[in-house]
Amino acid sequence: MDSEFVTTNFIHEMVANDIKEGGRYYGKRVHTRFPPEPNGYLHIGHAKAICVDFGTAEKFGGLCNLRFDDTNPEKEDEEYVEAIKEDIKWLGFKWDGIYYASDYFPRMYECAKKLIKKGLAYVCDLSPDEIREYRGTLTEAGKNSPYRDRSIEENLDLFERMKNGEFEEGSRVLRAKIDMASPNIVMRDPVIYRILYATHHRTGDEWCIYPMYDFAHPLEDAFEGITHSLCDIGFKNNRPLYDWFIRECGPFDPEPCQTEFARLNLTHTVMSKRLLRILVENNVVSGWDDPRMPTLRGLRRRGYTPKAIRNFIEAVGVSTTLSVVDHALLEHYVREDLNRVAPRGMAVLDPIKLVIDNYEDGLVEEFEAEVNPENPEMGKRKVEFSKVLYIEREDFMIEPVKGYFRLYPGNEVRLKYAYYVKCTSYETDENGNVTVVHATYDPESRGGWLPTRKVKGTIHWVSAHNAVQSEVRLYDKLFLQEDPLDDSDGIDFVDKANPDSLQVVTNAYVEPFLANSEKNAHFQFLRLGYFSTDNDHTPEKPVFNRTVSLKDSWAKKAKSK
RNA sequence: UGGGAUGUAGCCAAGCGGUAAGGCACCAGACUUUGACUCUGGCAGUCGCAAGUUCGAAUCUUGCCAUCCCAGCCA
């Protein structure tokens, strides 16, 4: 157990030192935990915490618990614990033990009594408003509660009666007796138990007093033998209190220690359960699993892979600086993963007909196509070709702009895998919109290749005789602004949602094998992007979600003009 | 006006007294049966600012500035 670890971030560096000879956990096993509150669905910010918690344990041959921090029955629900478990598994992590804070309620209660007996906790009858007043402000010290000096016996009696349900909700709390003048407000006699007549999703009505986070969390860690309690930087101020409870309720072995790191923030989205809930409740999105949501369920439905998410988090790194990661980095990692694993297929999203005038009526030819050029082991598949095809409206121009090398009158392009075709004419409707493009093919270019004559452009197509009409949902950023919460314009983030973040295409055409796929399958639609079959998808009624587009230097060039 | 943190490129982020890694984004080019992928090259004369210590400072010291967090019977 020497320091043979390549440390990749400051936490790993710290742990490596901790377990070295002379380190504070020398000879002990590294033990971490991921402690979600079951009050909502996990998002990609949680994925970072999961990677850090599980990843640190794994790196040092330690253990990582999954622990539901269910100390507030008013907000929590069993529905979320199942969803959280599922999301963690989907990300590819396995917990070593599964625990619930609520299982520790009896032990926590004993710890509270211990504090009372040590003269370190008291029952306070101040109202919530009064407690706030007595707490002081950021710059002024607080003042002692008039109930601060109750005798140990009275406190023990009152606390037991709180537990027994003799008092009204909000009438009394148990507080730690620390220092009302502390410059750290967290230390000004924090509330550690409150009365709540709410039914808990696991303990039912067994308890009517519930411990507060600051008291419960260090104890949960201590009870489970956690060594490294890794949490958000927001808890930095709470650390002295964490240590206080560990010390006063101990001894514990090992003694857990808390280390904070920066949460993940992403541009063009919001990242908190509270805000995401607002989007759901205002029907800005269709639900927690809407593909535009940064929730794990949303990302999964969008077509993101666990691998892409984990690589992304790995790339972002772990530090203590407040940071906002560019959404483009996340997209880069899905593209990278999907490029390797996604089978290619052809789909036309905005179809116009292409008629090959010199091709035999009714003839259907089969061509061989590679499943994934990045990975030849994925093999080949067949594509059927005929006289009438669909091509992308964007791939034809009556008057080509400079640099355009797709189809236009007189120009020859390659139909991927099939033939060279040369545009001869086109038809328009009364509004001047192109309806049909006519072309002739060169039989010599069978398979899409002619060594004697090269073409610059290659376009994708789908044969009209077997194309399957499909729904394709084109997703874009939920917010166009980098920081939707920047309210300097006076607009609430809910009203800033990008109205074009979902565009539903109902008359797309895809190759038959794409329509016949399972739900949640990943594909690259040639030249368009990565797409994934939706939860709603069936072979009879195919639905694809665009995960991310392909990079498009032509679009970029055209746009900049 | 109290306390706690953080400042390295447009965005992340290494760096731990010996002369600014890497990734994304961006720009240019090569290659290409995807205007994709891949590849090559470019992209911080200076690390928030100012003094100081040192042969030598992004790294140490001091001062200043900026930003973030904390006044739930939420977590």
XYZ file of C-alpha atoms (C1' of nucleotides) in Angstrom:
636
model
C 0.000 0.000 0.000
C 2.726 2.456 -0.857
C 2.153 5.558 -2.876
C 2.165 3.717 -6.162
C -0.890 5.628 -7.301
C -0.796 8.079 -10.132
C -2.723 10.924 -8.642
C -4.927 12.720 -11.074
C -6.545 15.295 -8.837
C -6.120 16.859 -5.424
C -8.437 14.374 -3.734
C -6.484 11.400 -4.981
C -3.317 13.124 -3.902
C -4.740 13.611 -0.429
C -5.974 10.036 -0.134
C -2.646 8.689 -1.309
C -0.981 10.597 1.522
C -3.606 9.493 4.041
C -2.907 5.823 3.525
C 0.856 6.110 3.453
C 2.827 5.161 6.508
C 2.335 8.001 8.944
C -0.843 9.116 7.191
C -4.049 9.552 9.142
C -5.621 6.432 7.665
C -2.502 4.318 7.432
C -3.482 0.654 7.524
C -7.165 1.383 7.025
C -9.354 0.813 4.024
C -10.503 3.815 2.012
C -14.262 4.081 2.312
C -16.412 6.679 0.558
C -20.097 7.146 0.008
C -22.535 8.724 -2.426
C -25.327 10.220 -0.315
C -28.231 11.454 -2.456
C -31.421 12.759 -0.942
C -34.287 10.860 -2.610
C -36.213 13.991 -3.505
C -35.664 14.182 -7.256
C -33.895 12.661 -10.192
C -30.149 12.596 -10.664
C -28.545 14.989 -13.128
C -25.132 15.165 -14.719
C -23.876 17.185 -11.769
C -24.596 14.161 -9.591
C -22.750 12.056 -12.124
C -19.621 13.998 -11.272
C -20.133 13.316 -7.573
C -20.753 9.656 -8.362
C -17.571 9.437 -10.404
C -15.574 11.128 -7.659
C -17.053 9.047 -4.837
C -16.996 5.683 -6.554
C -13.887 6.467 -8.540
C -11.827 7.393 -5.495
C -12.762 4.218 -3.673
C -12.038 2.111 -6.705
C -8.688 3.710 -7.328
C -7.457 2.886 -3.836
C -9.035 -0.538 -3.555
C -11.638 0.772 -1.152
C -15.402 0.658 -0.835
C -18.168 3.062 -1.710
C -21.612 3.003 -0.149
C -24.825 4.204 -1.626
C -26.667 5.991 1.139
C -30.009 7.673 0.901
C -29.971 10.759 3.030
C -33.634 10.604 3.909
C -33.927 12.843 6.933
C -36.710 15.060 5.622
C -39.946 13.104 5.128
C -41.706 16.099 3.663
C -39.635 16.042 0.498
C -38.628 12.480 -0.054
C -40.223 9.567 -1.772
C -39.590 5.916 -2.543
C -40.121 6.623 -6.236
C -36.853 8.524 -6.276
C -34.797 5.873 -4.537
C -35.578 3.366 -7.258
C -34.824 5.891 -9.990
C -31.535 6.842 -8.368
C -30.435 3.235 -8.097
C -31.276 2.659 -11.713
C -29.347 5.728 -12.854
C -26.238 4.766 -10.897
C -26.328 1.300 -12.398
C -26.799 2.760 -15.835
C -23.687 4.859 -15.355
C -21.879 1.618 -14.657
C -21.158 1.850 -10.935
C -21.781 -0.740 -8.244
C -22.175 0.199 -4.623
C -20.719 -1.885 -1.856
C -23.514 -1.349 0.588
C -26.870 0.318 0.440
C -27.951 2.301 3.464
C -30.605 4.707 4.598
C -30.084 7.548 7.034
C -33.488 6.649 8.423
C -32.109 3.307 9.613
C -29.890 5.256 11.967
C -32.637 7.280 13.621
C -32.406 5.294 16.896
C -28.633 5.680 17.058
C -28.840 9.345 16.193
C -31.371 9.826 18.929
C -28.913 8.275 21.379
C -26.170 10.584 20.133
C -28.422 13.560 20.747
C -29.049 12.369 24.308
C -25.330 11.989 24.751
C -24.837 15.596 23.771
C -27.515 16.670 26.228
C -25.847 14.723 28.986
C -22.552 16.385 28.182
C -24.267 19.723 28.503
C -23.770 20.319 24.779
C -27.371 20.369 23.579
C -30.589 21.921 24.814
C -34.256 22.099 23.965
C -35.150 25.566 22.745
C -38.704 26.946 22.784
C -38.019 29.928 20.538
C -40.171 30.209 17.440
C -38.511 29.957 14.037
C -38.663 33.733 13.699
C -37.150 34.240 17.104
C -34.371 31.796 16.376
C -33.528 33.781 13.297
C -33.489 37.032 15.246
C -31.319 35.592 17.972
C -28.893 34.232 15.411
C -27.596 37.692 14.571
C -26.356 38.627 11.130
C -23.269 38.093 9.026
C -21.577 40.981 10.767
C -23.185 40.973 14.205
C -22.909 38.259 16.800
C -26.047 36.445 17.858
C -27.342 36.290 21.409
C -28.031 33.342 23.626
C -31.434 31.761 23.698
C -33.207 32.220 27.033
C -33.571 28.422 27.122
C -29.870 27.801 26.707
C -29.190 27.086 30.353
C -31.880 24.538 31.085
C -30.709 21.703 33.266
C -29.613 18.428 31.766
C -32.559 16.678 33.413
C -35.070 19.113 32.002
C -33.518 18.850 28.543
C -33.578 15.069 28.673
C -37.199 15.119 29.736
C -38.262 17.681 27.140
C -36.383 15.937 24.349
C -37.998 12.635 25.172
C -41.398 14.283 25.190
C -40.587 15.860 21.809
C -39.948 12.373 20.546
C -43.155 11.126 22.114
C -45.222 13.635 20.242
C -46.260 15.773 23.161
C -45.487 19.066 21.446
C -46.694 20.828 18.374
C -44.711 20.996 15.198
C -42.452 24.030 15.297
C -42.869 24.620 19.019
C -39.510 23.303 20.125
C -36.211 22.134 18.685
C -33.074 20.549 20.021
C -30.015 22.698 19.534
C -26.310 22.147 19.922
C -24.751 24.480 22.456
C -21.715 25.913 20.724
C -21.137 29.637 20.311
C -23.678 32.298 19.439
C -20.861 34.738 18.728
C -19.014 32.560 16.274
C -18.073 34.373 13.074
C -19.223 31.203 11.328
C -22.994 31.306 11.497
C -23.197 27.545 11.172
C -21.731 27.293 14.663
C -24.313 29.548 16.345
C -26.196 26.872 18.271
C -27.460 25.015 15.196
C -30.769 23.181 15.303
C -30.165 19.448 15.327
C -33.693 18.045 15.727
C -37.047 19.423 14.688
C -40.584 18.193 15.221
C -42.280 17.036 12.027
C -45.594 15.201 11.949
C -45.012 13.775 8.513
C -45.106 10.200 7.328
C -41.663 9.037 6.328
C -41.423 6.826 3.261
C -39.556 4.172 5.225
C -40.196 4.683 8.937
C -43.801 5.715 8.539
C -45.090 7.455 11.671
C -42.570 5.939 14.009
C -40.825 9.240 14.469
C -42.075 12.766 14.802
C -38.672 14.300 15.354
C -36.139 14.320 12.554
C -32.428 15.146 12.623
C -31.004 18.006 10.590
C -28.376 17.430 7.904
C -25.469 18.932 9.844
C -26.032 16.548 12.710
C -27.099 13.514 10.730
C -24.500 13.499 8.024
C -21.309 13.170 10.090
C -22.989 10.466 12.154
C -24.066 8.534 9.080
C -20.490 8.673 7.851
C -19.131 7.612 11.223
C -21.593 4.733 11.607
C -20.601 3.354 8.223
C -16.877 3.656 8.791
C -16.471 6.212 6.049
C -12.962 7.619 5.830
C -13.384 10.230 3.140
C -16.607 12.179 3.018
C -16.435 14.016 -0.299
C -18.954 16.765 -0.837
C -19.779 20.025 -2.483
C -17.738 23.129 -1.853
C -20.890 24.715 -0.467
C -20.396 22.701 2.697
C -17.030 24.207 3.448
C -18.534 26.373 6.184
C -20.193 23.325 7.700
C -16.969 21.421 8.158
C -16.166 22.760 11.654
C -19.618 21.616 12.716
C -19.116 18.233 11.058
C -15.917 17.833 13.041
C -17.621 19.032 16.213
C -20.285 16.326 16.045
C -17.732 13.649 15.220
C -15.666 14.702 18.209
C -18.486 15.119 20.692
C -20.504 12.059 19.697
C -17.437 9.849 19.319
C -15.102 8.232 19.617
C -15.333 6.676 16.186
C -12.807 4.602 14.358
C -12.084 5.557 11.717
C -12.972 9.170 12.177
C -14.415 10.406 8.911
C -13.093 13.599 7.385
C -14.864 15.859 4.955
C -13.261 17.200 1.789
C -15.000 19.567 -0.552
C -14.726 19.878 -4.312
C -16.484 22.032 -6.900
C -19.778 20.905 -8.344
C -20.225 20.613 -12.091
C -21.894 23.473 -13.909
C -22.657 23.510 -17.613
C -23.338 26.365 -19.978
C -26.757 26.641 -21.619
C -28.616 24.799 -18.892
C -29.547 24.881 -15.235
C -28.287 22.320 -12.803
C -30.284 21.999 -9.652
C -33.195 19.806 -8.759
C -35.162 22.863 -7.718
C -34.763 24.622 -11.055
C -35.231 21.480 -13.111
C -38.441 20.836 -11.224
C -39.656 24.293 -12.214
C -39.060 23.456 -15.876
C -41.062 20.269 -15.495
C -43.890 21.913 -13.587
C -44.167 24.753 -16.082
C -44.267 22.292 -18.967
C -41.210 23.861 -20.510
C -40.152 20.250 -20.980
C -42.219 17.096 -21.067
C -40.801 15.624 -17.872
C -37.659 14.700 -15.975
C -36.659 12.446 -18.840
C -37.194 15.001 -21.573
C -34.162 14.661 -23.854
C -33.339 18.319 -23.342
C -32.921 17.893 -19.605
C -29.442 17.485 -18.075
C -30.861 14.684 -15.946
C -29.320 11.280 -16.397
C -32.671 10.006 -17.634
C -32.926 12.892 -20.071
C -29.433 12.347 -21.379
C -30.042 8.640 -21.713
C -33.203 9.249 -23.714
C -31.356 11.794 -25.798
C -28.882 9.072 -26.723
C -25.924 9.876 -24.508
C -23.915 6.874 -23.401
C -22.525 6.242 -19.904
C -19.088 6.095 -21.441
C -19.449 9.531 -22.994
C -20.591 11.013 -19.710
C -17.799 9.405 -17.738
C -15.138 10.454 -20.219
C -16.514 13.961 -20.096
C -16.357 14.079 -16.322
C -12.878 12.663 -16.359
C -11.821 15.385 -18.780
C -13.317 18.166 -16.710
C -11.256 17.227 -13.701
C -11.723 17.891 -10.010
C -10.781 21.158 -8.386
C -12.037 23.699 -5.895
C -12.641 26.572 -8.258
C -16.108 27.596 -9.246
C -16.366 26.650 -12.876
C -18.818 26.481 -15.726
C -17.922 23.926 -18.343
C -18.700 24.604 -21.966
C -21.556 22.440 -23.180
C -19.493 21.834 -26.337
C -17.155 19.647 -24.314
C -19.998 17.295 -23.422
C -21.019 17.124 -27.070
C -17.459 16.356 -28.039
C -17.428 13.290 -25.806
C -20.704 11.860 -27.134
C -19.501 12.301 -30.656
C -16.254 10.628 -29.766
C -17.971 7.609 -28.235
C -20.761 7.275 -30.776
C -18.338 7.618 -33.667
C -16.713 4.420 -32.414
C -19.808 2.402 -31.652
C -22.765 3.676 -33.671
C -23.758 1.800 -36.830
C -24.182 4.072 -39.842
C -27.450 4.351 -41.697
C -29.070 6.712 -44.152
C -32.033 8.919 -43.395
C -33.456 11.908 -45.197
C -34.986 14.525 -42.958
C -36.206 17.055 -45.499
C -36.901 14.955 -48.585
C -37.145 15.864 -52.228
C -37.349 13.256 -54.950
C -34.425 12.386 -57.119
C -35.374 10.493 -60.275
C -32.643 8.666 -62.187
C -34.093 8.963 -65.679
C -31.810 6.443 -67.358
C -32.285 3.813 -64.658
C -34.562 0.883 -65.419
C -38.123 1.159 -64.092
C -38.858 -1.337 -61.341
C -35.288 -2.515 -60.988
C -33.960 -2.873 -57.457
C -30.239 -3.316 -56.939
C -28.459 -4.169 -53.710
C -25.239 -2.524 -52.629
C -22.911 -3.333 -49.828
C -22.401 -0.700 -47.144
C -20.027 -0.667 -44.227
C -21.701 -0.638 -40.833
C -19.045 1.611 -39.343
C -15.937 2.710 -41.216
C -14.196 3.392 -37.891
C -14.687 -0.200 -36.922
C -14.550 -2.691 -39.842
C -15.290 -5.569 -37.465
C -18.843 -4.357 -37.324
C -19.201 -5.771 -40.830
C -21.341 -4.885 -43.799
C -25.001 -4.464 -44.549
C -27.091 -4.278 -47.726
C -28.734 -1.155 -49.118
C -31.394 -1.265 -51.798
C -31.333 1.157 -54.698
C -33.939 2.017 -57.315
C -34.940 4.631 -59.870
C -36.723 6.956 -57.451
C -34.918 8.130 -54.357
C -35.243 10.723 -51.658
C -32.413 13.121 -51.076
C -31.971 16.014 -48.696
C -33.439 19.306 -49.932
C -30.217 20.971 -48.778
C -28.196 18.796 -51.119
C -29.589 20.439 -54.237
C -29.331 24.041 -55.383
C -30.642 25.587 -58.569
C -27.944 28.234 -58.446
C -24.974 26.915 -56.505
C -23.250 29.342 -54.183
C -19.475 29.534 -54.227
C -17.855 26.454 -52.781
C -21.017 24.314 -52.996
C -20.192 20.913 -54.404
C -23.405 18.997 -54.002
C -26.088 18.570 -56.661
C -26.947 21.356 -59.108
C -27.761 21.336 -62.803
C -24.820 19.942 -64.702
C -22.933 18.763 -61.617
C -22.076 15.189 -60.788
C -21.976 13.755 -57.284
C -21.682 10.359 -55.713
C -24.720 8.704 -54.165
C -23.053 7.031 -51.224
C -22.375 3.317 -51.850
C -24.255 3.424 -55.209
C -23.470 5.428 -58.334
C -22.262 8.723 -59.682
C -25.246 10.773 -60.819
C -25.332 13.948 -62.841
C -28.128 16.447 -62.429
C -29.953 17.116 -65.689
C -33.020 19.117 -64.677
C -35.515 19.815 -61.936
C -39.194 20.559 -61.418
C -40.788 23.176 -59.210
C -44.270 23.823 -57.888
C -46.231 27.038 -58.390
C -44.251 28.684 -55.589
C -40.939 27.873 -57.136
C -40.094 25.176 -54.607
C -38.139 22.294 -56.017
C -40.233 19.132 -56.084
C -38.218 16.714 -58.176
C -34.624 16.611 -59.304
C -33.728 14.653 -62.414
C -30.399 12.984 -63.016
C -28.681 10.312 -65.031
C -26.365 7.721 -63.589
C -23.152 6.252 -64.869
C -23.343 2.429 -64.803
C -19.548 2.299 -64.754
C -19.505 3.904 -61.303
C -21.308 0.989 -59.692
C -20.610 0.842 -55.977
C -19.901 4.559 -55.970
C -16.406 4.522 -57.343
C -14.679 5.290 -60.626
C -10.889 5.503 -60.595
C -10.822 7.542 -63.769
C -13.148 10.294 -62.650
C -13.379 11.695 -59.187
C -16.271 13.628 -57.806
C -16.015 16.097 -54.978
C -19.424 15.620 -53.442
C -20.994 12.591 -51.825
C -24.605 12.704 -50.690
C -26.828 10.294 -48.809
C -30.169 9.009 -50.064
C -32.972 6.601 -49.318
C -34.746 4.515 -51.951
C -38.414 5.465 -52.271
C -39.491 1.874 -52.791
C -38.651 0.757 -49.275
C -38.034 3.921 -47.261
C -39.892 3.999 -43.963
C -41.567 7.220 -42.995
C -40.469 8.192 -39.509
C -40.711 10.836 -36.864
C -37.430 12.503 -36.003
C -37.129 14.841 -33.056
C -34.430 17.404 -33.533
C -33.194 18.712 -30.227
C -31.140 21.781 -29.624
C -29.943 23.595 -26.515
C -32.720 24.254 -24.016
C -31.278 27.722 -23.479
C -29.458 29.786 -26.055
C -27.798 31.925 -23.399
C -24.707 30.557 -21.760
C -26.096 31.382 -18.341
C -29.894 31.205 -18.242
C -29.836 32.436 -14.656
C -28.249 35.727 -15.564
C -31.258 37.935 -14.939
C -29.611 41.240 -15.781
C -32.136 41.473 -18.606
C -34.978 41.109 -16.132
C -36.238 37.916 -17.745
C -36.907 34.826 -15.687
C -35.022 31.740 -16.849
C -38.260 29.882 -17.515
C -39.121 32.448 -20.153
C -35.731 32.129 -21.763
C -36.174 28.567 -22.894
C -35.263 28.175 -26.541
C -38.542 27.824 -28.481
C -36.705 25.878 -31.174
C -35.099 23.439 -28.781
C -37.428 20.771 -30.128
C -38.352 20.510 -33.763
C -40.436 17.514 -34.734
C -40.009 16.197 -38.245
C -42.799 13.806 -39.171
C -42.020 13.031 -42.783
C -38.482 11.829 -42.586
C -37.523 8.697 -44.507
C -35.150 6.107 -43.151
C -33.693 2.830 -44.296
C -35.820 -0.152 -43.214
C -33.207 -1.582 -40.838
C -33.226 1.639 -38.807
C -36.967 1.479 -38.335
C -36.730 -2.146 -37.311
C -34.356 -1.467 -34.428
C -34.939 -1.710 -30.694
C -35.658 1.222 -28.410
C -32.632 3.207 -27.254
C -30.395 2.040 -30.095
C -27.705 4.418 -31.321
C -27.007 5.245 -34.938
C -25.197 7.713 -37.057
C -27.404 9.038 -39.822
C -24.821 9.651 -42.483
C -23.793 13.282 -42.812
C -26.467 14.367 -40.328
C -25.582 13.334 -36.812
C -26.081 10.756 -34.132
C -29.607 9.587 -33.461
C -31.167 7.257 -30.968
C -34.494 5.468 -31.012
C -36.822 6.978 -28.448
C -38.736 5.282 -25.643
C -41.800 5.775 -27.867
C -40.215 4.030 -30.827
C -41.711 0.947 -32.451
C -40.883 -0.522 -35.860
C -44.437 0.339 -36.932
C -44.148 3.915 -35.749
C -40.464 4.780 -35.672
C -39.270 7.707 -33.545
C -35.696 8.928 -33.464
C -34.106 11.537 -31.241
C -31.169 13.529 -32.446
C -28.448 13.117 -29.852
C -26.051 15.558 -31.454
C -25.347 16.723 -34.961
C -22.158 15.972 -36.801
C -19.695 18.813 -36.980
C -20.422 20.728 -40.128
C -17.714 22.985 -41.468
C -19.799 23.755 -44.543
C -22.696 25.064 -42.480
C -20.251 27.099 -40.457
C -18.717 28.593 -43.562
C -22.104 29.290 -45.126
C -23.335 30.907 -41.943
C -20.367 33.195 -41.565
C -21.009 34.675 -45.016
C -18.983 46.084 7.753
C -18.060 39.238 9.936
C -16.335 34.474 8.393
C -14.907 31.003 4.572
C -13.129 30.076 -0.379
C -11.282 31.016 -5.392
C -8.397 33.896 -9.324
C -3.211 30.239 -14.998
C -5.931 31.475 -22.775
C -12.870 32.207 -24.884
C -14.096 27.448 -21.411
C -12.044 23.485 -18.203
C -7.222 22.333 -16.147
C -1.825 20.681 -15.000
C 1.849 23.110 -12.365
C 4.002 21.993 -5.511
C 11.367 27.541 -6.345
C 14.630 25.971 -12.163
C 12.097 29.300 -16.820
C 3.764 27.988 -18.751
C 1.257 20.114 -19.809
C -3.236 18.505 -21.888
C -8.455 18.776 -23.555
C -12.586 21.708 -25.651
C -13.516 25.909 -28.704
C -11.359 28.677 -32.587
C -8.061 29.434 -37.201
C -5.151 27.336 -41.336
C -3.809 23.073 -44.225
C -3.586 17.619 -45.641
C -6.532 13.295 -46.292
C -11.427 11.538 -47.367
C -16.977 6.908 -50.971
C -19.815 11.129 -44.514
C -17.964 19.147 -46.085
C -17.723 13.613 -40.601
C -13.548 10.958 -38.605
C -8.187 11.212 -38.683
C -3.649 13.921 -39.242
C -0.388 18.429 -39.287
C 0.400 23.354 -37.831
C -1.299 27.896 -35.176
C -3.433 29.720 -30.706
C -0.783 32.604 -22.579
C 6.615 36.776 -23.804
C 3.371 35.380 -18.737
C -0.150 33.085 -14.487
C -5.968 39.010 -10.997
C -2.790 43.638 -9.673
C 1.430 45.830 -6.957
C 5.550 45.551 -4.062
C 9.127 42.255 -1.608
C 12.448 37.670 -0.785
C 15.717 34.881 -4.255
C 20.994 33.776 -8.824
C 16.006 32.392 -10.306
C 8.813 33.289 -8.540
C 2.623 31.064 -11.560
C 4.859 28.627 -7.212
C 7.310 31.942 -0.972
C 5.867 36.921 1.832
C 2.938 41.362 2.266
C -0.750 44.604 0.557
C -4.646 45.483 -2.733
C -8.548 44.126 -6.338
C -12.367 40.865 -8.290
C -15.739 36.838 -7.946
C -18.379 33.050 -5.196
C -20.486 30.778 -0.533
C -22.799 31.323 4.598
C -27.998 34.606 8.452
C -33.823 27.032 6.551
C -36.950 24.001 12.218
C -33.728 22.186 3.494
C -29.739 19.038 2.017
